[in-house]
PDB file of C-alpha atoms in Angstrom:
ATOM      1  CA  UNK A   1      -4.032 -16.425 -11.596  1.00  0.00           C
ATOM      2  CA  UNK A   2      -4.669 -12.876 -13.097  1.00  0.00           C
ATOM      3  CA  UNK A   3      -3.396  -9.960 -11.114  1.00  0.00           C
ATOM      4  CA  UNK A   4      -4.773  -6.259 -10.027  1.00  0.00           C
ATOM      5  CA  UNK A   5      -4.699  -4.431 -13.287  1.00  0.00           C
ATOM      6  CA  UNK A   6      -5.230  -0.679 -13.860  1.00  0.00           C
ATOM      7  CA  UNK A   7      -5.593   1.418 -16.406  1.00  0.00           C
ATOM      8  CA  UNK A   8      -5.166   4.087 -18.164  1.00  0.00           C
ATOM      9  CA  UNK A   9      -1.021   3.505 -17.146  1.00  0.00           C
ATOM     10  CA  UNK A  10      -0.878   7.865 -17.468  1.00  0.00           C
ATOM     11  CA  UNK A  11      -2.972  10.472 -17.498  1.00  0.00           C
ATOM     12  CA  UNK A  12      -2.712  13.845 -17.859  1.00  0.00           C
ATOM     13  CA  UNK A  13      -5.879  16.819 -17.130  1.00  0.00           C
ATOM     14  CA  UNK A  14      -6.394  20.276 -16.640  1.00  0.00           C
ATOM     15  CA  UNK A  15      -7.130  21.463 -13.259  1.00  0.00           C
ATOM     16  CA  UNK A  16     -10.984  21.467 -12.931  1.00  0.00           C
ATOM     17  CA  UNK A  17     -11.942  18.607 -15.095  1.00  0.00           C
ATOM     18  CA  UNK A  18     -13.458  14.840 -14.506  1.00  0.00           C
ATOM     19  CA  UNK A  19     -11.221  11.724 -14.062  1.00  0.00           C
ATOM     20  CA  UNK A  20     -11.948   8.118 -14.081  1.00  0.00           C
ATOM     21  CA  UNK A  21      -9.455   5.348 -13.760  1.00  0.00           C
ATOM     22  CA  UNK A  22     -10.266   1.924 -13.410  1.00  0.00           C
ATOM     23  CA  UNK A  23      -8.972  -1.318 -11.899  1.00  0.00           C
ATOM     24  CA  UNK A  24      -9.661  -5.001 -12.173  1.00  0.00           C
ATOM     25  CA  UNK A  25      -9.071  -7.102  -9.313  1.00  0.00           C
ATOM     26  CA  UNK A  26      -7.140 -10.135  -8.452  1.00  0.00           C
ATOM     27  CA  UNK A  27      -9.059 -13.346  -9.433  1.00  0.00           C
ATOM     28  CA  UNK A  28     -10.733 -14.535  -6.694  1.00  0.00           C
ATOM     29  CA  UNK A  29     -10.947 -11.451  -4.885  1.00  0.00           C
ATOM     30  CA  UNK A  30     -13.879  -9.603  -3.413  1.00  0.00           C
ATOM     31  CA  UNK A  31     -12.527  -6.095  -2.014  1.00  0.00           C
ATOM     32  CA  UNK A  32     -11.078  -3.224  -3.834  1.00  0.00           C
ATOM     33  CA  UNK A  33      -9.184  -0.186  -2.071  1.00  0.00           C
ATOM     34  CA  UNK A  34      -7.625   3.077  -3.376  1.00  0.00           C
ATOM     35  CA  UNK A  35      -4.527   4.662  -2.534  1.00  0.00           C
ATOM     36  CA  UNK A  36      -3.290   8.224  -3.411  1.00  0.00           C
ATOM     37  CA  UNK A  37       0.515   8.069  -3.267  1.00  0.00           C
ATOM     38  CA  UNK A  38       2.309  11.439  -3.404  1.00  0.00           C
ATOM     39  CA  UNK A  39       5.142  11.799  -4.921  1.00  0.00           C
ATOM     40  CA  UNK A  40       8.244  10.879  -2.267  1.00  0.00           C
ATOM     41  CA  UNK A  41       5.112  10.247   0.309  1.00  0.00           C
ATOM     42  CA  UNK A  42       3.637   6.837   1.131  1.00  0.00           C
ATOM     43  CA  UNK A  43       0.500   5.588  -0.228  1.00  0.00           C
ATOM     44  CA  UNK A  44      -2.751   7.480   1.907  1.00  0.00           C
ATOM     45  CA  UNK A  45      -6.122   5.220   1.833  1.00  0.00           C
ATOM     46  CA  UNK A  46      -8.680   6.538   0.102  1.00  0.00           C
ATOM     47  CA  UNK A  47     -11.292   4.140   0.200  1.00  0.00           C
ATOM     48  CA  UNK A  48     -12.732   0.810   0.270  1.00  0.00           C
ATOM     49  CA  UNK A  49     -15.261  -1.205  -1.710  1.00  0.00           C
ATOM     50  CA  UNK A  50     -16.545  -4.781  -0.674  1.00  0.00           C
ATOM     51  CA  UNK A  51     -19.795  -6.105  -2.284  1.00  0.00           C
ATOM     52  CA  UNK A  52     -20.353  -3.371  -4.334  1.00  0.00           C
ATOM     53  CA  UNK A  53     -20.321  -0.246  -1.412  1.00  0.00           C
ATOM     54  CA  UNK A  54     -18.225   1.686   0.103  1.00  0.00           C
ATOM     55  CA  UNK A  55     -16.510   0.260   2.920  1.00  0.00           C
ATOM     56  CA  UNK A  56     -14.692   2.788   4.967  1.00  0.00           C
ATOM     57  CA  UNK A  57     -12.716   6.015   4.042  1.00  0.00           C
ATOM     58  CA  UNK A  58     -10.254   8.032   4.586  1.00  0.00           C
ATOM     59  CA  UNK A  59      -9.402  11.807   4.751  1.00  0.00           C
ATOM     60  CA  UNK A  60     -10.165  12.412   0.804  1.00  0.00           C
ATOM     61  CA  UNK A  61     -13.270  15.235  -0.105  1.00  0.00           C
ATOM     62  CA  UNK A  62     -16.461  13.867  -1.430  1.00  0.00           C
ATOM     63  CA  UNK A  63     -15.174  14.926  -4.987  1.00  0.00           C
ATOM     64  CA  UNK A  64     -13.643  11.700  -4.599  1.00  0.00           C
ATOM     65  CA  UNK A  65     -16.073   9.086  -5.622  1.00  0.00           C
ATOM     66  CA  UNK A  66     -16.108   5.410  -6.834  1.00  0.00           C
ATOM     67  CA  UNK A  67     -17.655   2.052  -8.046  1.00  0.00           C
ATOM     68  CA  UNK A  68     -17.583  -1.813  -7.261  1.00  0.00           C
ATOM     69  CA  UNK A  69     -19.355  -3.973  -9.970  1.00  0.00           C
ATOM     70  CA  UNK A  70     -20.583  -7.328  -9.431  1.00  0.00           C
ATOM     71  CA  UNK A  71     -17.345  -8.825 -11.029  1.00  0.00           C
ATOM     72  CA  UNK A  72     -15.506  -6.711  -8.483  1.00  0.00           C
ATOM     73  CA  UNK A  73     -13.836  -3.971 -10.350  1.00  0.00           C
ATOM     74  CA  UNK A  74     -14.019  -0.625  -9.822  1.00  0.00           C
ATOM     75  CA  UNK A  75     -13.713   2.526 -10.714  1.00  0.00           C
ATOM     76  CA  UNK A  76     -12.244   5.620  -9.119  1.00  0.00           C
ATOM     77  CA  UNK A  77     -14.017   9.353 -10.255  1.00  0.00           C
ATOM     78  CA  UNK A  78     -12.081  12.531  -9.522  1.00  0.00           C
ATOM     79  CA  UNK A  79     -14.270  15.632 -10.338  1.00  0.00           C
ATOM     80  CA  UNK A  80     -12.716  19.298 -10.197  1.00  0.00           C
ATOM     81  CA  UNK A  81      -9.034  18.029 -10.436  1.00  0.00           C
ATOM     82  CA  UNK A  82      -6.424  20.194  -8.559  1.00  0.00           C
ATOM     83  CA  UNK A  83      -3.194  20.359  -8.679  1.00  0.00           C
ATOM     84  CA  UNK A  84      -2.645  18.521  -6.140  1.00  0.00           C
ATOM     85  CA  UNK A  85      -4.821  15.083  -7.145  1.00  0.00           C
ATOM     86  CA  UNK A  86      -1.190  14.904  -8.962  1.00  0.00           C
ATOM     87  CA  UNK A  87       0.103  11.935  -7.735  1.00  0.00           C
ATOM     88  CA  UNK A  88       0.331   7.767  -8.324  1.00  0.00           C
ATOM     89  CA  UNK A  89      -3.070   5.819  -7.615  1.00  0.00           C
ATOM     90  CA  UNK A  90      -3.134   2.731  -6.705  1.00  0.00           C
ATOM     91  CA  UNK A  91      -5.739  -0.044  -6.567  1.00  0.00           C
ATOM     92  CA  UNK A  92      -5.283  -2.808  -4.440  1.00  0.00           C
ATOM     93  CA  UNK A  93      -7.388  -5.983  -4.045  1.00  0.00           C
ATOM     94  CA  UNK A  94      -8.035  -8.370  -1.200  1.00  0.00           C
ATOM     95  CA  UNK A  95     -10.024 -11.477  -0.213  1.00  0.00           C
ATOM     96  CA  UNK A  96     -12.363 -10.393   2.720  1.00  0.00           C
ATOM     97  CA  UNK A  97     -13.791 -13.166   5.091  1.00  0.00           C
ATOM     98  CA  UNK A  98     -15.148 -13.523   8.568  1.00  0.00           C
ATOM     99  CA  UNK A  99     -12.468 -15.137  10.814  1.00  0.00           C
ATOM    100  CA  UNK A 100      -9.413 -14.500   8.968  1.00  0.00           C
ATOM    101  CA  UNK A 101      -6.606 -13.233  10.984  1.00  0.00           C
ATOM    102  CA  UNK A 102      -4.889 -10.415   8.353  1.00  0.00           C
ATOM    103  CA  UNK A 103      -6.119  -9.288   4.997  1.00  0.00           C
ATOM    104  CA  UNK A 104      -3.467  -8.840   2.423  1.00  0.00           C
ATOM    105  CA  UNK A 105      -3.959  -6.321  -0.459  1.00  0.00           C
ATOM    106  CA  UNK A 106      -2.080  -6.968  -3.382  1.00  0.00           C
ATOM    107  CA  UNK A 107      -1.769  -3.904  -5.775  1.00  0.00           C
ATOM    108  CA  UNK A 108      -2.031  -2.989  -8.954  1.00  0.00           C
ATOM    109  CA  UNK A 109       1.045  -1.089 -11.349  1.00  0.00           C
ATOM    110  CA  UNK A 110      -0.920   2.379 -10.563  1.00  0.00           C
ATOM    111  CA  UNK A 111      -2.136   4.880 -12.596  1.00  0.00           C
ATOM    112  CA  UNK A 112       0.084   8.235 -13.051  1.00  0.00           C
ATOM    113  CA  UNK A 113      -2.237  11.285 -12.449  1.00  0.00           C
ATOM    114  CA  UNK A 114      -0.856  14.103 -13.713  1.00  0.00           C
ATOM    115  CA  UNK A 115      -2.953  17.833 -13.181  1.00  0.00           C
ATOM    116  CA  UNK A 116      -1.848  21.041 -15.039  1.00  0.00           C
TER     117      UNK A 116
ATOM    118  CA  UNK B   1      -4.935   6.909  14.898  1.00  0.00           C
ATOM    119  CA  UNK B   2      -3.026   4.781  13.747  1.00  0.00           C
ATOM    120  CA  UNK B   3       0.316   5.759  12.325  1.00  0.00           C
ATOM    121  CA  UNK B   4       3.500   4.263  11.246  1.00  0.00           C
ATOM    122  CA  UNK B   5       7.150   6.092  11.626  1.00  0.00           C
ATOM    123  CA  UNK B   6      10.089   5.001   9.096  1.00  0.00           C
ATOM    124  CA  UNK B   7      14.029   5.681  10.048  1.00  0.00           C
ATOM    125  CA  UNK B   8      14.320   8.844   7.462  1.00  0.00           C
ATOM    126  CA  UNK B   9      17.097   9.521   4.550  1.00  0.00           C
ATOM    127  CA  UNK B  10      17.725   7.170   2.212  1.00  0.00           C
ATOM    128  CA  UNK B  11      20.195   4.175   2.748  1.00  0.00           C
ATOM    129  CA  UNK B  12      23.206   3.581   0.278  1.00  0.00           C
ATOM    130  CA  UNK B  13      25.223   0.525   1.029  1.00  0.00           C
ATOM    131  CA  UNK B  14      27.799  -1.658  -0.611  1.00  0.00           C
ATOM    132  CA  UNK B  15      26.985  -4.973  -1.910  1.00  0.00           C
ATOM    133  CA  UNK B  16      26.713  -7.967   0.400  1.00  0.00           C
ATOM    134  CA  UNK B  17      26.269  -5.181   3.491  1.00  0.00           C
ATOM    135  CA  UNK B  18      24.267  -5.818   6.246  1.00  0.00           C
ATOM    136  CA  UNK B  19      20.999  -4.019   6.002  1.00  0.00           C
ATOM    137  CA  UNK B  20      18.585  -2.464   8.617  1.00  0.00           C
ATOM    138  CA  UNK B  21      15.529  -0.481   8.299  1.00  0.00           C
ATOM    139  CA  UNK B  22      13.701   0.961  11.307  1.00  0.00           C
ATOM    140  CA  UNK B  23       9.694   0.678  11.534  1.00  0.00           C
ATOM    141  CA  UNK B  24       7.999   1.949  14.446  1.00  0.00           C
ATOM    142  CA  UNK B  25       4.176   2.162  14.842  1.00  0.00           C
ATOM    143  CA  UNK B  26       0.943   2.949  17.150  1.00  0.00           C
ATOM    144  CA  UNK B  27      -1.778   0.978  16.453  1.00  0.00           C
ATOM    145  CA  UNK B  28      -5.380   0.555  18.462  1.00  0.00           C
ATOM    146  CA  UNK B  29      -6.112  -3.107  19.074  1.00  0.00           C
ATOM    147  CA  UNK B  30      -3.648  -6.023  17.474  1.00  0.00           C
ATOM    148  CA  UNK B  31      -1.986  -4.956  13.888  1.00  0.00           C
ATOM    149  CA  UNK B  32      -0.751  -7.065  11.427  1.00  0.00           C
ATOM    150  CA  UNK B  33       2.298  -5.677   9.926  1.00  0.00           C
ATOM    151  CA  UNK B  34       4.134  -5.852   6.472  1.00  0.00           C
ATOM    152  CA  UNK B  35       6.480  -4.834   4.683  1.00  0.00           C
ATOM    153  CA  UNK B  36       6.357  -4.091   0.731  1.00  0.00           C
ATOM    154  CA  UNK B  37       8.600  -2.755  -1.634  1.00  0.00           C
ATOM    155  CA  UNK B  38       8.514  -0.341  -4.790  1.00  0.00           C
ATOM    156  CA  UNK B  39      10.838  -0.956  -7.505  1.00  0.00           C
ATOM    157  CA  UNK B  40      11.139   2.721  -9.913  1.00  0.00           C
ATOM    158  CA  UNK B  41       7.970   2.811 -11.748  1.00  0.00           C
ATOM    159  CA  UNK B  42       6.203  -0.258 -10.146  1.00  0.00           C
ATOM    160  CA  UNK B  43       2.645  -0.601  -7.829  1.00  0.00           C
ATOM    161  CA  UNK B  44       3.471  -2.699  -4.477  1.00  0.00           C
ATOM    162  CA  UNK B  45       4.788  -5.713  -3.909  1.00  0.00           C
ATOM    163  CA  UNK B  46       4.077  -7.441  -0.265  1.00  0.00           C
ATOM    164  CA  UNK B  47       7.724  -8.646   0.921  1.00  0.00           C
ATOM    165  CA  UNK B  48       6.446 -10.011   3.974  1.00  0.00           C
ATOM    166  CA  UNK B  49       4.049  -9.737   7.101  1.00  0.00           C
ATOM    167  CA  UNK B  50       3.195 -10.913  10.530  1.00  0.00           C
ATOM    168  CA  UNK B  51      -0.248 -10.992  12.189  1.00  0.00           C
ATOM    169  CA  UNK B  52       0.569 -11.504  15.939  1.00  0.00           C
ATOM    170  CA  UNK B  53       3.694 -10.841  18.562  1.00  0.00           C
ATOM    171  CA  UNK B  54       6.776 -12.435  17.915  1.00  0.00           C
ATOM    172  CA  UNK B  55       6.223 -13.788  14.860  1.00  0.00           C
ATOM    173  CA  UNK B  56       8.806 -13.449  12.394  1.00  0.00           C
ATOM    174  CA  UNK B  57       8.351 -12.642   8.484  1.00  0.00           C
ATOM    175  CA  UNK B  58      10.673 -13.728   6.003  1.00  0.00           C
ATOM    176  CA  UNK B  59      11.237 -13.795   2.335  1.00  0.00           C
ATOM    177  CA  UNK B  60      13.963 -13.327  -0.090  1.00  0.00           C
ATOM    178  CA  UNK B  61      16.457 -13.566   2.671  1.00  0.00           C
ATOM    179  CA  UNK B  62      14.745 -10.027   4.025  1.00  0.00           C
ATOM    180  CA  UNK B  63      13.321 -10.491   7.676  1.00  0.00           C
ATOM    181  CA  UNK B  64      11.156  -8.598  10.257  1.00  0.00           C
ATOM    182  CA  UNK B  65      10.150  -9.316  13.966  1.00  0.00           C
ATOM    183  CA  UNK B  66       6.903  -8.529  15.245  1.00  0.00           C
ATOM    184  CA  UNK B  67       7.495  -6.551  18.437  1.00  0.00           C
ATOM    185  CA  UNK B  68       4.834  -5.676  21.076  1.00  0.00           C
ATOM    186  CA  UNK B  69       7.180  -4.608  23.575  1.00  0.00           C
ATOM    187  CA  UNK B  70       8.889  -1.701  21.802  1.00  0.00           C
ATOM    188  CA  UNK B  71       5.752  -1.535  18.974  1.00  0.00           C
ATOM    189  CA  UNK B  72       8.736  -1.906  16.101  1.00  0.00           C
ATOM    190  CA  UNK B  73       8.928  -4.324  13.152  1.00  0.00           C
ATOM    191  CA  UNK B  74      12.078  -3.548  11.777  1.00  0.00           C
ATOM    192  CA  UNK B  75      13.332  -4.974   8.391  1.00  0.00           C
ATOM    193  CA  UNK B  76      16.352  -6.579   8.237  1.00  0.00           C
ATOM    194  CA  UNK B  77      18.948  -8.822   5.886  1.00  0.00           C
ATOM    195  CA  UNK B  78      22.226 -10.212   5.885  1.00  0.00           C
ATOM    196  CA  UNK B  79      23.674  -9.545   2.922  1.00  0.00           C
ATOM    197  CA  UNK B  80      22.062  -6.934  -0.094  1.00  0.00           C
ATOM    198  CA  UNK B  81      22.530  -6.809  -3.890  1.00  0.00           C
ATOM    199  CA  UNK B  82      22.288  -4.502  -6.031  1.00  0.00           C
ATOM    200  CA  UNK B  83      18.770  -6.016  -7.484  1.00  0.00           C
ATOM    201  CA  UNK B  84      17.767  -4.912  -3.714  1.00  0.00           C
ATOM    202  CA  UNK B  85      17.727  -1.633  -4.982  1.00  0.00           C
ATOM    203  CA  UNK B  86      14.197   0.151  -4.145  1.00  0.00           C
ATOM    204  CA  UNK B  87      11.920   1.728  -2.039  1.00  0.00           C
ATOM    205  CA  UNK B  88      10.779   0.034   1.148  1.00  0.00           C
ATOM    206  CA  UNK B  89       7.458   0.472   3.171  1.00  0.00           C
ATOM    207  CA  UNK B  90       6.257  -0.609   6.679  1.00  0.00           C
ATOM    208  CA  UNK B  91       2.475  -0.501   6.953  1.00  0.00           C
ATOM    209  CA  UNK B  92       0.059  -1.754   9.277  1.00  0.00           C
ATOM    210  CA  UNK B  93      -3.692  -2.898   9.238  1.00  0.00           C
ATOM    211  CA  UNK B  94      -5.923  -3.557  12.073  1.00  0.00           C
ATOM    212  CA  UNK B  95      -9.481  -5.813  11.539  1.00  0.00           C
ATOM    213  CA  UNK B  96     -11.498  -3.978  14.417  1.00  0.00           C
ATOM    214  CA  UNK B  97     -15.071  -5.035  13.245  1.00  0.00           C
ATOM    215  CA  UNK B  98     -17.081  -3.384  10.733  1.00  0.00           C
ATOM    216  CA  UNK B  99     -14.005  -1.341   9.346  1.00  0.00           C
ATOM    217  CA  UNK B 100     -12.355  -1.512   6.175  1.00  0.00           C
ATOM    218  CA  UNK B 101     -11.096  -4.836   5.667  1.00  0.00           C
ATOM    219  CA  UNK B 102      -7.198  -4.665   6.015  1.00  0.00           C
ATOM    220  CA  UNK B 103      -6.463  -0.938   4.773  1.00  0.00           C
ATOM    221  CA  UNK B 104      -3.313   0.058   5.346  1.00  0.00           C
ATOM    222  CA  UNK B 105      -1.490   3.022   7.162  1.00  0.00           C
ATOM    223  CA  UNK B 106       1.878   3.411   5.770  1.00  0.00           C
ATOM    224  CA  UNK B 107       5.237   4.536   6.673  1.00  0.00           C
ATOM    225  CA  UNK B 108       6.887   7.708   4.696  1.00  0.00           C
ATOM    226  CA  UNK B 109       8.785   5.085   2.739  1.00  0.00           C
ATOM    227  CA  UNK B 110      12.747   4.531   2.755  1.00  0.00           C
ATOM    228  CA  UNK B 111      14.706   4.456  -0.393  1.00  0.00           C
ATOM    229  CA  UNK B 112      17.227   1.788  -0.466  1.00  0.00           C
ATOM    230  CA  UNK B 113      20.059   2.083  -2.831  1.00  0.00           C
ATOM    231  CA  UNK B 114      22.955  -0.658  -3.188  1.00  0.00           C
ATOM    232  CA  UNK B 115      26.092  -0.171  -5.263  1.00  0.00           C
ATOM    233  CA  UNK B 116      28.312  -3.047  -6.619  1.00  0.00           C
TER     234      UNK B 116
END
């Protein structure tokens, strides 16, 4: 069984440009979320993809964007980078069905955003 | 909202010391709880979970209560090593219909470090 992958494993942009980072997800898995951790903070949700659309979100500006494909990766977009999109992102994969009691995201190694 | 509130500092203890980490939460409806852990420059790892009062999660010899009454899950286990060494997080997901499926809320995070 193949786990949540991400790449690039760092990254480093200049404050105002485009970012795209990408994650594969567990095999057998149909949902994708993001997480932005801070550094020292806990992870904060981003959002949510199941069957290819966005499926929930949190408090993150509309400059945050992102993709499901039909083999259930995705991809995160960042436009305008700031400073403070500095920070660990982390992908995290689930199996989504109706009746089941708890949904367990596994994650990914993160991707290590660094803004300058 | 949901929210999650971690005992703060870090913890240093000595080898084969009793460990206890304190996880508090508000949730709306019924939670499921975990716990992961973060080992220096790693994604997630789930350490364990429960889905409904009372139940207990356990793994590694690390264990957690679920807790209506006083809405805590606190992590706890008998004896740490050095290979223990890590940050821990308490998180929370509720599956109110047609939300996200499982995202987590997350705790601050509390860095655990044992010496020999």
């Amino acid at each position: 069984e193949t786990g949540v992958t991400q790449s690039p494993t760092h990254l480093i942009k200049t404050r105002g440009q485009q970012v795209t980072l990408r994650c594969s997800s567990q095999s057998g898995h149909n949902t994708v979320s993001w997480y932005q951790q801070a550094l020292g903070q806990g992870p904060q949700f981003i959002f949510q993809y199941y069957r290819e659309e966005e499926n929930g979100r949190g408090n993150f500006p509309p400059r945050f964007s992102g993709l499901q494909f039909p083999n259930y990766s995705s991809e995160l977009n960042v436009n305008a980078l700031e400073l403070d999109d500095s920070a660990l992102y982390l992908c995290a994969s689930s199996l989504a069905a109706s009746g089941r009691a708890s949904y367990e995201q596994y994650f990914g190694p993160g991707t290590r955003l660094t803004v300058t | 909202g949901n929210s999650v509130t971690q005992m703060e500092g870090p913890v240093t203890l000595s080898e084969e010391a009793f460990l206890t980490i304190n996880c508090t939460y508000t949730a709306t409806g019924y939670p499921s709880l975990f716990w992961y852990v973060q080992y220096p420059g790693e994604g997630l790892q789930l350490l364990l979970k429960a889905t409904k009062a009372d139940d207990k999660g356990s793994n590694k010899g690390f264990e957690a209560t679920y807790r209506k009454e006083t809405t805590s899950f606190h992590l706890e286990k008998g004896s740490v090593q050095v290979s223990d060494s890590a940050v821990y997080f308490c998180a929370l997901s509720t599956n109110a219909g047609g939300t996200s499926y499982g995202k987590l809320t997350f705790g601050q995070g509390t860095i655990l470090t044992v010496h020999p």
